[in-house]
Amino acid sequence: MFPVQSPPAEPAALAVASLQPLLHDLVTCVSAPTVVLSGPDGQIRPQGAQGVFSADIRVLGRAEVRVAGLDLEPIGTSPVGAATVEFVSVIRPPELPTADPTIWLRRRRTAVSDGVDEEMELVNVSTSTVDVVLELHLATDLLDMESVKAGRSGSAARPTPAPGGLRFNSVWVDAVLTSTDADTEILADGAVLRWRRTVGPRSSGLAAWTLRVRDSGAVVSAADPSAGFLAPVIVSSDRRIRRMIEQAVGDLRGLRMTTPCTPTDEFLAAGSPWYLTLFGRDSIWAARMLLPLGTELAAGTLRTLAFRQGTVEDTVTAEEPGKILHEIRRPLGDLADPFLPPVYYGTVDATPLWVCLLADAWRWGLAAGEVEQLLPAAEHALEWMARYGDSDGDGFLEYVDKSGRGLANQGWKDSGDSVRFADGRLAVGPVALAEVQSYAYEAALAGADLLDAFGRPGGQRWRDHAAALAARFREKFWATDELGAYPVLALDGGKNQVDAPASNMGHLLASGILSDAEAALVAARLVHPTMSSGFGLRTMSSTAGGYSPLSYHCGSVWPHDTAIAIHGLRRAGFTDEAMVLAEGLLAAGDAFDGRLPELYGGFSMKEFPVPVPYPASCRPQAWSAASAVVLLQTYLGLDVDVPGGTVRISPAEGIGSLSVSGLQIAGSAFDVEVASGRGDLVTSTDADLRIEVG
């Protein structure tokens, strides 16, 4: 019935780009190490970051469907968890001009760890039989993710015939796309799969394809699908928290990974699509945030990173004995020249954070035997802080890129322009970041507790180290502006205060490095309109010379950064301020359909009633998703000390009714019910712990 119209000319190569591709309007399916990025209509077009990626290689760069030669007209997109999305498009041939669509195509796409499955259903609700030709046009460039992110283009890879389909392969990957239907026509020269369907009145016809990838060069692999954490069951008068938790846990399952070197140890990839690999800092923070869901992820993250803990000094990779790595990537040979080494240690904060995660996991009930096995790595990490982290002997942890090819900034704000003075000038290293000193302080005390608890020497040494660090910090890191005293962002290579007020100060609260009076000053600053956008905490004050609401690290809002501040405020006793930021994060999550992105614009709620997307932001992002669990823990005021035999809980006033079941403490379920605010509190756990309510 439909005449087959001529398709557009096939591209000789995938589209050329010169800038980092934008992501905010793309639809994601993720099941690590696979991620699929498409337009809202489901079409994967040869442009930007679209494609099917497997362990950082774009194995498919085009998958466009045409029905009778017609373009699809999208009318709906429905995510079903992190891995699956359904797309609905109408088809309106000129010879069937009706006001109401009578023919449409449903595409159900599912990412799996080694590829993609897609089912296409052509639905005909008209009174006539239709004869339709359905075509899937394919192409790829087999480009690596770092090149895609840099806006590079690649030459089209020609397919070769495979049984029931087509094959795209390179030195690393062998990707085979096949149809499950015996009547499929395969045009290898044009890279097209074609189905002919006769669909009767009020009937439908099906076609399907699968992509499977074998990868000999991957440095990451899929986690055991039968393992993983479960979402707690939440009943709340505020629907937003349940929605965010459910979305977060679904997304986090899609980011679960292992490495071939440690195949039974699970961690979370940093985020999709740019950072779908092991990142020391990101994976550690995500595991810390998710401890209320169990300690297994923390244990896997700790062991995975300990396996690759530094043993030698290497200027190119920034490896040093005891240091925890920054990231791992696929070795790319000459193509990688502009990029970081495939195993790279250029991070100043992952090492103390690793010790903090070990101590936190121990307090949440990680088995003593597992903790004890990791204590040598903890001792090496502490020694790195004393011997290598302080490169100039001033008593602070600092960083500098000695190779000239690594990251200029090596804290969590690792873009090249992130460390600025209040007047907008860039700092020159070595740079000592404020929050890194608090991590080192917390790690020293946590390490001392671990050493004492397991009968190992050195505890007092690290307590003395922490006390001296706190005194130096108090002397060097405080400044005053028109709003009063505050901790500065950093010290530069000349020991000058890098004085832009920034969100880094929020990381100080939970560590204990601040006095009560200092913590009060920080709490007030964090909720001031110059820092709080209404949708969370700005990375830099709106009064700073380098501020821009769409800067990656100089004015945007990062959910994990806000969540760390929220947790610190609650832990330091500033519940009202914590709830101000928590409300902003909940409002942002609601605006983003429950899925908090990596970051978004720092515009105030008065400027825009909904948060403005950052156009190249990752979604899902591990620590952004995990922020939802931090909000839940903040609501409950939950503090766990399994070695001390106690669980403390103090629900925040004004949260309404809240019931949570399925949290995990020491491997046992922990349930909480708050009938109204802090009244009528009911808790239960199978663990042998004393529950204190305050």
XYZ file of C-alpha atoms in Angstrom:
694
model
C 0.000 0.000 0.000
C 2.811 2.393 0.861
C 5.146 3.202 -2.020
C 8.753 2.865 -0.985
C 10.348 6.295 -1.151
C 14.039 6.714 -1.839
C 16.104 6.993 1.343
C 18.511 9.870 1.790
C 22.040 9.385 0.537
C 24.241 7.366 2.848
C 26.977 9.406 4.542
C 30.514 8.617 3.486
C 31.555 9.119 7.088
C 29.906 10.023 10.330
C 29.249 13.692 10.990
C 32.201 15.916 11.784
C 32.142 17.827 15.053
C 34.600 20.283 16.537
C 33.108 20.886 19.990
C 32.198 18.614 22.871
C 28.815 17.093 21.957
C 25.772 18.040 23.978
C 23.841 15.419 25.928
C 20.924 17.095 27.692
C 18.309 16.226 25.044
C 19.521 12.675 24.338
C 17.857 9.525 25.656
C 20.048 7.035 27.490
C 19.857 3.281 27.958
C 22.647 1.944 30.152
C 23.730 -1.477 31.326
C 27.445 -1.110 32.003
C 29.664 -1.369 30.089
C 27.054 -0.657 27.367
C 25.397 2.721 26.885
C 23.044 3.748 24.074
C 22.447 7.412 23.245
C 19.731 8.448 20.817
C 17.399 11.275 19.998
C 14.025 11.493 21.765
C 12.486 9.737 18.740
C 14.701 6.692 19.231
C 16.740 7.325 16.112
C 20.503 6.955 16.475
C 21.911 9.449 14.032
C 25.507 9.879 12.862
C 26.065 13.065 14.815
C 27.443 14.218 18.142
C 27.588 11.627 20.891
C 24.804 9.399 19.581
C 25.540 5.724 19.249
C 25.904 2.395 20.968
C 29.054 2.356 23.090
C 30.643 -0.723 24.597
C 33.437 -0.163 27.113
C 34.223 3.243 25.593
C 34.090 2.211 21.917
C 31.273 3.393 19.641
C 30.334 0.080 18.094
C 27.270 1.472 16.315
C 26.959 5.084 15.241
C 23.750 4.981 13.248
C 20.512 3.020 13.646
C 17.786 4.951 11.835
C 14.460 3.349 11.026
C 12.411 4.335 7.997
C 8.988 2.953 7.199
C 8.117 2.970 3.489
C 10.899 5.476 3.087
C 9.163 7.927 5.420
C 10.727 9.652 8.391
C 9.227 8.815 11.762
C 7.293 11.478 13.662
C 7.886 10.952 17.401
C 5.041 11.375 19.880
C 6.269 9.667 23.045
C 9.305 8.410 24.966
C 8.911 6.184 28.032
C 11.931 5.075 30.089
C 11.509 1.716 31.816
C 14.347 1.662 34.336
C 17.907 2.505 33.368
C 18.338 -0.081 30.627
C 15.077 0.097 28.659
C 13.235 2.829 26.779
C 10.116 2.674 24.620
C 9.628 5.083 21.723
C 6.378 5.713 19.853
C 6.295 7.414 16.451
C 3.432 7.915 14.026
C 3.614 7.213 10.311
C 1.464 9.380 8.055
C 1.657 8.409 4.373
C 0.231 10.972 1.956
C -2.347 8.491 0.709
C -3.879 8.111 4.182
C -4.598 11.747 5.142
C -6.494 11.493 8.412
C -6.652 13.830 11.383
C -6.019 10.975 13.795
C -2.934 8.774 13.351
C -3.877 5.195 12.455
C -0.406 3.713 11.997
C 2.448 3.958 14.436
C 5.702 2.264 15.347
C 6.644 1.171 18.854
C 10.330 0.564 19.511
C 11.385 -1.112 22.738
C 15.152 -0.821 23.203
C 17.083 -2.566 25.966
C 20.769 -2.187 26.678
C 22.445 -5.350 27.921
C 25.983 -5.730 29.156
C 27.223 -7.046 25.798
C 25.001 -5.151 23.383
C 21.454 -4.074 22.585
C 18.086 -5.714 21.933
C 15.382 -3.842 20.044
C 11.853 -4.905 19.117
C 9.818 -2.892 16.627
C 6.061 -3.256 16.447
C 4.140 -1.690 13.571
C 0.553 -1.070 14.701
C -2.299 -0.562 12.226
C -5.681 0.493 13.652
C -7.107 1.533 10.299
C -9.747 -0.471 8.402
C -7.335 -1.293 5.578
C -4.495 -3.753 5.129
C -1.107 -2.107 4.714
C 1.975 -3.465 2.992
C 5.039 -1.864 4.453
C 8.776 -1.953 3.924
C 10.668 -1.244 7.143
C 14.377 -0.457 6.926
C 17.129 -0.084 9.507
C 20.035 2.015 8.221
C 23.348 1.395 9.979
C 26.789 2.931 10.212
C 29.638 3.344 12.667
C 33.144 4.708 13.041
C 34.372 2.512 15.928
C 35.659 5.658 17.624
C 36.798 5.722 21.246
C 34.798 7.707 23.813
C 37.578 10.166 24.594
C 37.692 11.158 20.929
C 33.910 11.449 20.782
C 33.944 13.668 23.870
C 36.638 15.820 22.296
C 34.428 16.377 19.252
C 36.525 14.289 16.901
C 35.107 12.469 13.902
C 36.045 9.096 12.496
C 35.963 7.353 9.145
C 33.013 5.109 8.464
C 33.733 1.429 9.121
C 32.364 -0.763 6.358
C 30.346 -3.762 7.492
C 30.878 -7.317 6.332
C 28.208 -10.012 6.048
C 27.522 -12.192 9.071
C 25.006 -15.029 9.467
C 21.635 -13.282 9.685
C 23.119 -9.799 9.769
C 26.150 -7.553 9.536
C 29.497 -7.329 11.329
C 31.514 -4.259 12.321
C 34.929 -5.016 13.761
C 38.247 -3.481 14.686
C 41.397 -4.482 16.511
C 39.407 -4.383 19.790
C 35.780 -5.221 19.135
C 33.722 -7.602 17.079
C 30.150 -6.288 16.860
C 27.527 -8.382 15.085
C 24.054 -6.997 14.385
C 21.487 -9.613 13.451
C 17.767 -9.919 12.872
C 15.731 -12.582 14.604
C 13.456 -12.861 11.550
C 14.267 -15.345 8.808
C 12.745 -13.157 6.081
C 15.060 -10.209 6.701
C 16.843 -8.810 3.653
C 20.427 -7.811 4.347
C 22.142 -5.225 2.170
C 25.759 -5.346 3.265
C 26.927 -2.711 0.780
C 24.370 -0.209 2.012
C 24.445 -1.372 5.645
C 20.687 -1.865 5.680
C 18.388 -4.461 7.189
C 14.980 -4.619 5.481
C 11.731 -6.231 6.523
C 8.533 -6.493 4.451
C 5.341 -6.675 6.476
C 1.683 -7.050 5.576
C -0.392 -5.808 8.485
C -4.136 -6.315 8.500
C -6.762 -3.962 9.926
C -6.440 -3.518 13.681
C -3.370 -5.744 13.713
C 0.329 -5.398 14.212
C 3.535 -6.767 12.758
C 6.882 -7.307 14.465
C 10.523 -7.012 13.522
C 13.548 -7.150 15.798
C 17.307 -6.833 15.839
C 20.083 -7.521 18.293
C 23.641 -6.311 18.620
C 26.242 -8.401 20.389
C 29.782 -7.286 21.110
C 32.892 -9.240 21.908
C 35.670 -7.045 23.231
C 39.265 -8.152 23.711
C 40.520 -4.783 24.914
C 38.032 -3.756 27.584
C 39.446 -2.758 30.974
C 36.015 -2.960 32.638
C 33.313 -5.594 32.520
C 29.754 -6.217 33.614
C 28.898 -7.014 37.213
C 27.039 -10.163 38.204
C 23.411 -9.441 37.236
C 22.120 -11.572 40.104
C 23.917 -9.456 42.704
C 23.548 -5.795 43.622
C 21.639 -3.712 46.113
C 17.884 -3.353 46.472
C 15.849 -0.191 46.777
C 14.335 0.415 50.204
C 10.552 0.500 50.308
C 9.419 4.038 51.092
C 6.012 5.399 51.969
C 6.090 9.164 52.401
C 3.774 12.130 52.456
C 6.317 13.740 50.109
C 6.217 11.646 46.929
C 9.449 13.178 45.605
C 11.808 11.289 47.889
C 10.381 7.887 46.945
C 10.500 8.735 43.259
C 14.108 9.853 43.479
C 15.198 6.791 45.452
C 13.531 4.383 43.031
C 15.023 6.153 40.007
C 18.429 6.352 41.669
C 18.625 2.671 42.558
C 17.536 1.686 39.055
C 20.188 3.928 37.532
C 22.873 2.749 39.920
C 22.212 -0.876 39.018
C 22.924 0.093 35.420
C 26.307 1.544 36.446
C 27.560 -1.535 38.304
C 30.893 -2.812 37.019
C 33.878 -4.994 37.724
C 37.332 -5.262 36.182
C 38.896 -8.365 34.601
C 41.596 -8.177 37.288
C 39.063 -8.287 40.153
C 35.972 -9.866 38.570
C 34.079 -10.544 41.807
C 34.499 -7.043 43.243
C 31.774 -4.642 42.193
C 32.040 -0.854 41.979
C 30.073 1.928 40.314
C 31.193 3.546 37.091
C 31.333 7.309 37.504
C 28.690 8.151 34.923
C 27.206 7.790 31.464
C 28.473 8.304 28.876
C 31.803 10.092 29.363
C 32.917 8.316 32.533
C 31.640 4.750 32.219
C 34.691 3.300 33.928
C 36.446 3.117 37.277
C 37.108 6.543 38.812
C 38.745 6.495 42.229
C 37.144 9.590 43.739
C 33.711 9.153 42.139
C 33.409 5.460 42.911
C 34.492 6.051 46.517
C 32.008 8.865 47.114
C 29.153 6.890 45.560
C 29.957 3.892 47.767
C 30.094 6.103 50.895
C 26.717 7.607 50.084
C 25.148 4.195 49.533
C 26.228 2.553 52.795
C 22.625 2.631 54.099
C 21.881 0.085 51.351
C 24.662 -2.298 52.438
C 28.441 -2.607 52.622
C 29.009 -4.948 49.661
C 29.524 -2.154 47.157
C 31.952 -0.384 49.486
C 33.941 -3.584 49.961
C 34.148 -4.191 46.219
C 35.196 -0.609 45.557
C 37.870 -0.728 48.255
C 39.336 -3.999 47.003
C 39.261 -2.935 43.342
C 41.175 0.242 44.108
C 43.547 -1.449 46.548
C 44.496 -3.923 43.807
C 45.783 -0.978 41.742
C 47.221 1.055 44.624
C 50.427 2.792 43.589
C 53.746 1.055 44.169
C 56.288 3.137 42.221
C 57.019 6.745 41.331
C 56.028 7.580 37.747
C 55.811 11.210 36.606
C 53.801 10.416 33.463
C 51.022 8.496 35.213
C 51.364 10.415 38.534
C 51.670 7.087 40.352
C 53.284 7.108 43.788
C 53.570 4.398 46.457
C 50.340 4.158 48.431
C 48.362 6.434 46.100
C 44.845 5.540 44.931
C 44.286 5.955 41.215
C 42.133 8.506 39.420
C 40.832 6.471 36.471
C 41.464 3.633 34.063
C 40.830 3.644 30.332
C 41.455 1.416 27.344
C 45.028 1.798 25.982
C 44.649 3.521 22.607
C 48.200 3.778 21.304
C 49.098 6.844 19.267
C 45.491 8.038 19.217
C 45.704 8.664 22.954
C 48.452 11.296 22.727
C 46.165 14.232 23.667
C 44.557 12.258 26.450
C 45.509 11.015 29.882
C 47.465 7.771 30.344
C 45.169 4.728 30.405
C 45.989 4.123 34.082
C 46.231 7.534 35.704
C 46.823 8.527 39.329
C 46.443 12.313 39.067
C 44.102 12.882 41.987
C 44.947 14.382 45.364
C 41.812 13.320 47.209
C 41.097 9.683 46.305
C 43.756 8.391 48.709
C 42.436 9.944 51.952
C 38.866 9.283 50.781
C 39.721 5.583 50.386
C 40.675 5.463 54.082
C 37.477 7.311 55.005
C 35.392 4.808 53.037
C 37.064 1.868 54.773
C 36.332 3.378 58.189
C 32.741 4.230 57.250
C 32.115 0.725 55.907
C 33.532 -0.730 59.143
C 31.152 1.437 61.158
C 28.215 0.299 59.009
C 29.075 -3.321 59.669
C 31.607 -4.524 57.112
C 32.892 -7.824 58.473
C 36.024 -7.546 60.596
C 37.860 -10.063 58.431
C 37.267 -7.992 55.307
C 38.375 -4.821 57.062
C 41.525 -6.458 58.388
C 42.554 -7.639 54.919
C 42.480 -4.022 53.742
C 44.424 -2.496 56.630
C 47.846 -2.778 54.908
C 46.445 -0.726 52.011
C 45.124 1.797 54.542
C 48.554 2.093 56.132
C 50.129 2.646 52.703
C 47.537 5.315 51.941
C 48.238 7.132 55.197
C 51.955 7.014 54.508
C 51.339 8.529 51.073
C 49.659 11.498 52.764
C 52.727 12.130 54.907
C 55.472 11.378 52.396
C 54.156 12.245 48.942
C 50.926 14.218 49.307
C 52.734 17.105 50.975
C 55.212 17.908 48.231
C 56.700 21.065 49.770
C 56.674 20.172 53.445
C 54.189 22.820 54.611
C 51.920 20.228 56.223
C 49.112 20.424 53.626
C 48.147 18.005 50.876
C 48.654 19.647 47.507
C 48.934 18.718 43.859
C 50.835 19.824 40.787
C 50.983 18.216 37.360
C 54.654 17.302 37.042
C 54.279 15.741 33.597
C 52.760 18.749 31.841
C 50.239 16.387 30.207
C 48.048 15.506 33.153
C 45.200 17.293 34.876
C 46.027 20.846 35.883
C 43.589 20.562 38.794
C 43.358 17.310 40.713
C 40.557 17.761 43.221
C 36.956 16.938 42.395
C 36.715 20.249 40.536
C 39.262 19.108 37.995
C 38.574 21.439 35.061
C 41.434 23.732 34.176
C 39.681 26.937 35.285
C 38.076 25.755 38.522
C 40.482 27.187 41.132
C 40.080 30.962 41.093
C 40.634 33.994 43.247
C 37.655 36.176 44.135
C 38.615 38.556 41.336
C 38.506 35.742 38.783
C 42.253 35.108 38.388
C 43.367 31.496 38.025
C 45.526 29.968 40.744
C 48.968 28.562 39.932
C 50.085 25.429 41.753
C 51.060 23.561 43.728
C 47.489 23.959 44.996
C 46.293 22.940 48.463
C 42.488 22.651 48.388
C 40.466 23.330 51.510
C 38.315 20.213 51.320
C 41.334 17.970 50.729
C 42.769 19.065 54.074
C 39.518 18.037 55.727
C 39.644 14.644 53.996
C 43.210 14.198 55.240
C 42.158 15.198 58.757
C 39.249 12.759 58.723
C 41.380 9.986 57.211
C 44.068 10.418 59.872
C 41.545 10.091 62.701
C 39.658 7.271 60.990
C 42.922 5.468 60.309
C 43.908 5.833 63.950
C 40.611 4.285 65.049
C 41.090 1.363 62.671
C 44.660 0.736 63.772
C 43.672 0.798 67.444
C 40.644 -1.430 66.921
C 42.660 -4.107 65.156
C 45.686 -3.971 67.448
C 48.063 -2.331 65.000
C 50.567 0.365 65.969
C 50.540 3.974 64.845
C 47.198 5.278 66.047
C 48.579 8.104 68.174
C 50.864 9.233 65.372
C 47.882 9.890 63.140
C 45.896 11.598 65.882
C 48.800 13.957 66.394
C 48.984 14.458 62.630
C 45.286 15.391 62.526
C 45.586 17.836 65.413
C 48.539 19.613 63.815
C 46.741 19.772 60.466
C 43.639 21.312 62.043
C 45.740 23.988 63.722
C 47.542 24.844 60.482
C 44.258 24.914 58.598
C 42.714 27.326 61.109
C 45.695 29.638 60.735
C 46.014 29.656 56.930
C 42.600 28.987 55.353
C 40.302 31.590 56.882
C 39.523 34.955 55.297
C 36.888 37.687 55.637
C 34.687 39.418 53.080
C 31.570 41.582 53.263
C 29.538 38.631 54.605
C 32.026 37.740 57.325
C 34.612 35.017 57.905
C 34.785 31.926 55.699
C 37.276 29.199 54.666
C 38.892 30.005 51.325
C 38.911 27.671 48.360
C 42.633 26.900 48.425
C 46.204 28.064 48.843
C 48.219 28.567 45.665
C 51.873 27.785 45.013
C 52.934 30.987 46.759
C 50.787 30.127 49.809
C 48.393 32.929 48.892
C 44.746 32.464 49.778
C 42.652 31.582 46.700
C 39.746 33.498 48.135
C 36.714 32.830 45.940
C 33.905 31.628 48.250
C 33.068 28.156 46.949
C 31.078 25.048 47.803
C 34.271 23.262 48.861
C 33.690 24.669 52.340
C 30.613 22.441 52.637
C 32.882 19.378 52.583
C 34.587 20.505 55.784
C 31.578 20.063 58.043
C 31.397 16.280 58.324
C 35.113 15.823 58.896
C 35.253 17.569 62.263
C 38.110 19.876 61.278
C 35.991 22.945 62.158
C 35.164 24.222 65.619
C 31.490 24.709 66.491
C 31.780 28.456 65.895
C 33.516 27.936 62.553
C 30.914 25.396 61.487
C 28.177 27.918 62.254
C 29.833 30.458 59.955
C 30.028 27.891 57.154
C 26.413 26.810 57.677
C 25.185 30.391 57.369
C 27.272 30.971 54.244
C 26.003 27.828 52.492
C 22.361 28.898 52.649
C 23.033 32.532 51.762
C 21.484 33.520 48.391
C 24.959 33.978 46.909
C 25.623 30.240 47.431
C 22.191 28.601 47.503
C 20.412 28.814 44.151
C 17.133 27.393 45.421
C 17.911 24.175 43.549
C 21.038 23.331 45.505
C 24.476 24.690 46.296
C 26.430 26.675 43.718
C 29.993 25.531 43.202
C 31.107 29.156 43.425
C 29.523 32.243 44.965
C 27.586 34.435 42.571
C 29.693 37.384 43.802
C 32.988 35.863 42.635
C 34.749 37.254 39.588
C 34.908 33.849 37.915
C 31.245 32.993 38.524
C 29.135 31.714 35.643
C 25.952 29.673 36.178
C 26.821 27.462 33.192
C 30.465 26.974 34.106
C 31.386 23.366 34.792
C 32.831 24.117 38.231
C 32.509 27.880 38.769
C 28.850 28.462 39.515
C 26.886 25.404 38.431
C 25.128 23.086 40.907
C 26.369 19.525 41.393
C 23.905 17.326 43.317
C 26.618 15.260 44.994
C 28.382 18.431 46.155
C 25.119 19.690 47.628
C 24.459 16.294 49.227
C 27.878 16.269 50.896
C 27.129 19.697 52.356
C 23.680 18.527 53.486
C 25.160 15.511 55.240
C 27.812 17.680 56.868
C 25.273 20.244 58.055
C 23.096 17.538 59.588
C 26.049 15.848 61.241
C 27.286 19.170 62.661
C 23.858 19.915 64.122
C 22.595 22.459 61.572
C 19.378 20.692 60.659
C 17.487 23.772 59.472
C 20.223 24.695 57.008
C 20.490 21.083 55.855
C 16.783 21.002 55.114
C 16.995 24.225 53.089
C 19.510 22.630 50.725
C 17.665 19.307 50.799
C 14.458 20.997 49.657
C 16.366 22.562 46.779
C 17.755 19.202 45.712
C 14.320 17.600 45.909
C 12.863 20.396 43.773
C 15.606 19.882 41.195
C 15.113 16.125 41.185
C 11.397 16.578 40.623
C 12.067 18.907 37.691
C 14.389 16.308 36.139
C 11.770 13.521 36.435
C 13.485 12.012 39.450
C 16.887 11.570 37.759
C 19.419 14.081 39.040
C 22.013 14.785 36.344
C 25.731 15.236 36.912
C 25.216 18.996 37.208
C 22.906 21.800 36.102
C 22.953 25.556 35.867
C 23.443 27.707 38.945
C 20.694 30.170 38.003
C 18.533 31.126 40.959
C 14.954 29.965 41.337
C 13.947 33.617 40.893
C 15.641 33.711 37.482
C 14.159 30.419 36.268
C 11.351 28.467 37.954
C 12.970 25.154 36.971
C 16.666 24.268 36.877
C 18.450 24.918 33.584
C 20.261 21.844 32.216
C 24.001 21.880 31.756
C 24.117 20.765 28.114
C 26.945 18.207 28.348
C 25.936 16.743 31.721
C 26.114 12.994 32.253
C 22.932 11.092 33.076
C 22.890 8.854 35.016
C 25.835 9.834 37.200
C 26.745 7.612 40.153
C 27.261 10.183 42.876
C 24.326 12.301 41.683
C 22.031 9.292 41.877
C 23.483 8.297 45.254
C 22.637 11.776 46.553
C 19.032 10.632 46.888
C 20.116 8.154 49.570
C 21.959 10.956 51.374
C 18.702 12.915 51.449
C 16.916 9.945 52.966
C 19.625 9.498 55.596
C 19.414 13.236 56.348
C 15.662 13.066 56.800
C 16.105 10.233 59.271
C 19.153 11.660 61.033
C 20.656 8.178 60.834
C 24.119 7.590 62.317
C 25.486 4.046 62.616
C 28.359 2.710 64.719
C 28.318 -1.080 64.590
C 31.692 -1.492 66.391
C 30.288 0.735 69.141
C 27.016 -1.211 69.156
C 24.726 1.770 68.518
C 22.380 3.215 65.939
C 21.340 6.824 66.439
C 18.274 8.233 64.750
C 16.812 11.717 64.933
C 14.217 12.442 62.224
C 14.126 16.055 61.061
C 11.112 18.064 62.034
C 8.654 18.852 59.307
C 9.267 15.805 57.104
C 5.723 14.541 57.598
C 5.001 10.843 57.653
C 7.780 8.581 56.441
C 8.146 4.819 56.456
C 11.341 3.172 55.256
C 12.008 -0.547 55.166
C 14.909 -2.449 53.714
C 17.863 -0.343 54.812
C 20.894 -2.439 55.727
C 23.049 -2.339 58.844
C 25.662 -5.055 59.415
C 23.892 -7.245 56.880
C 20.530 -6.996 58.643
C 17.399 -5.126 57.666
C 16.661 -1.828 59.373
C 13.157 -0.350 59.244
C 11.953 3.067 60.391
C 8.507 4.574 60.648
C 7.919 8.223 61.477
C 4.229 8.972 61.848
C 4.501 12.757 61.954
C 7.726 14.704 62.185
C 9.743 13.315 65.086
C 6.747 11.952 66.974
C 5.648 8.319 67.138
C 8.987 6.979 65.949
C 9.180 3.213 65.452
C 12.375 1.350 64.500
C 13.367 -2.283 64.146
C 16.463 -4.225 63.166
C 17.689 -7.795 63.249
C 21.181 -6.610 64.201
C 22.262 -6.757 67.851
C 22.496 -2.990 68.288
C 21.250 -0.392 70.718
C 18.940 2.150 69.075
C 19.223 5.654 70.449
C 16.594 8.260 69.576
C 17.484 11.922 69.878
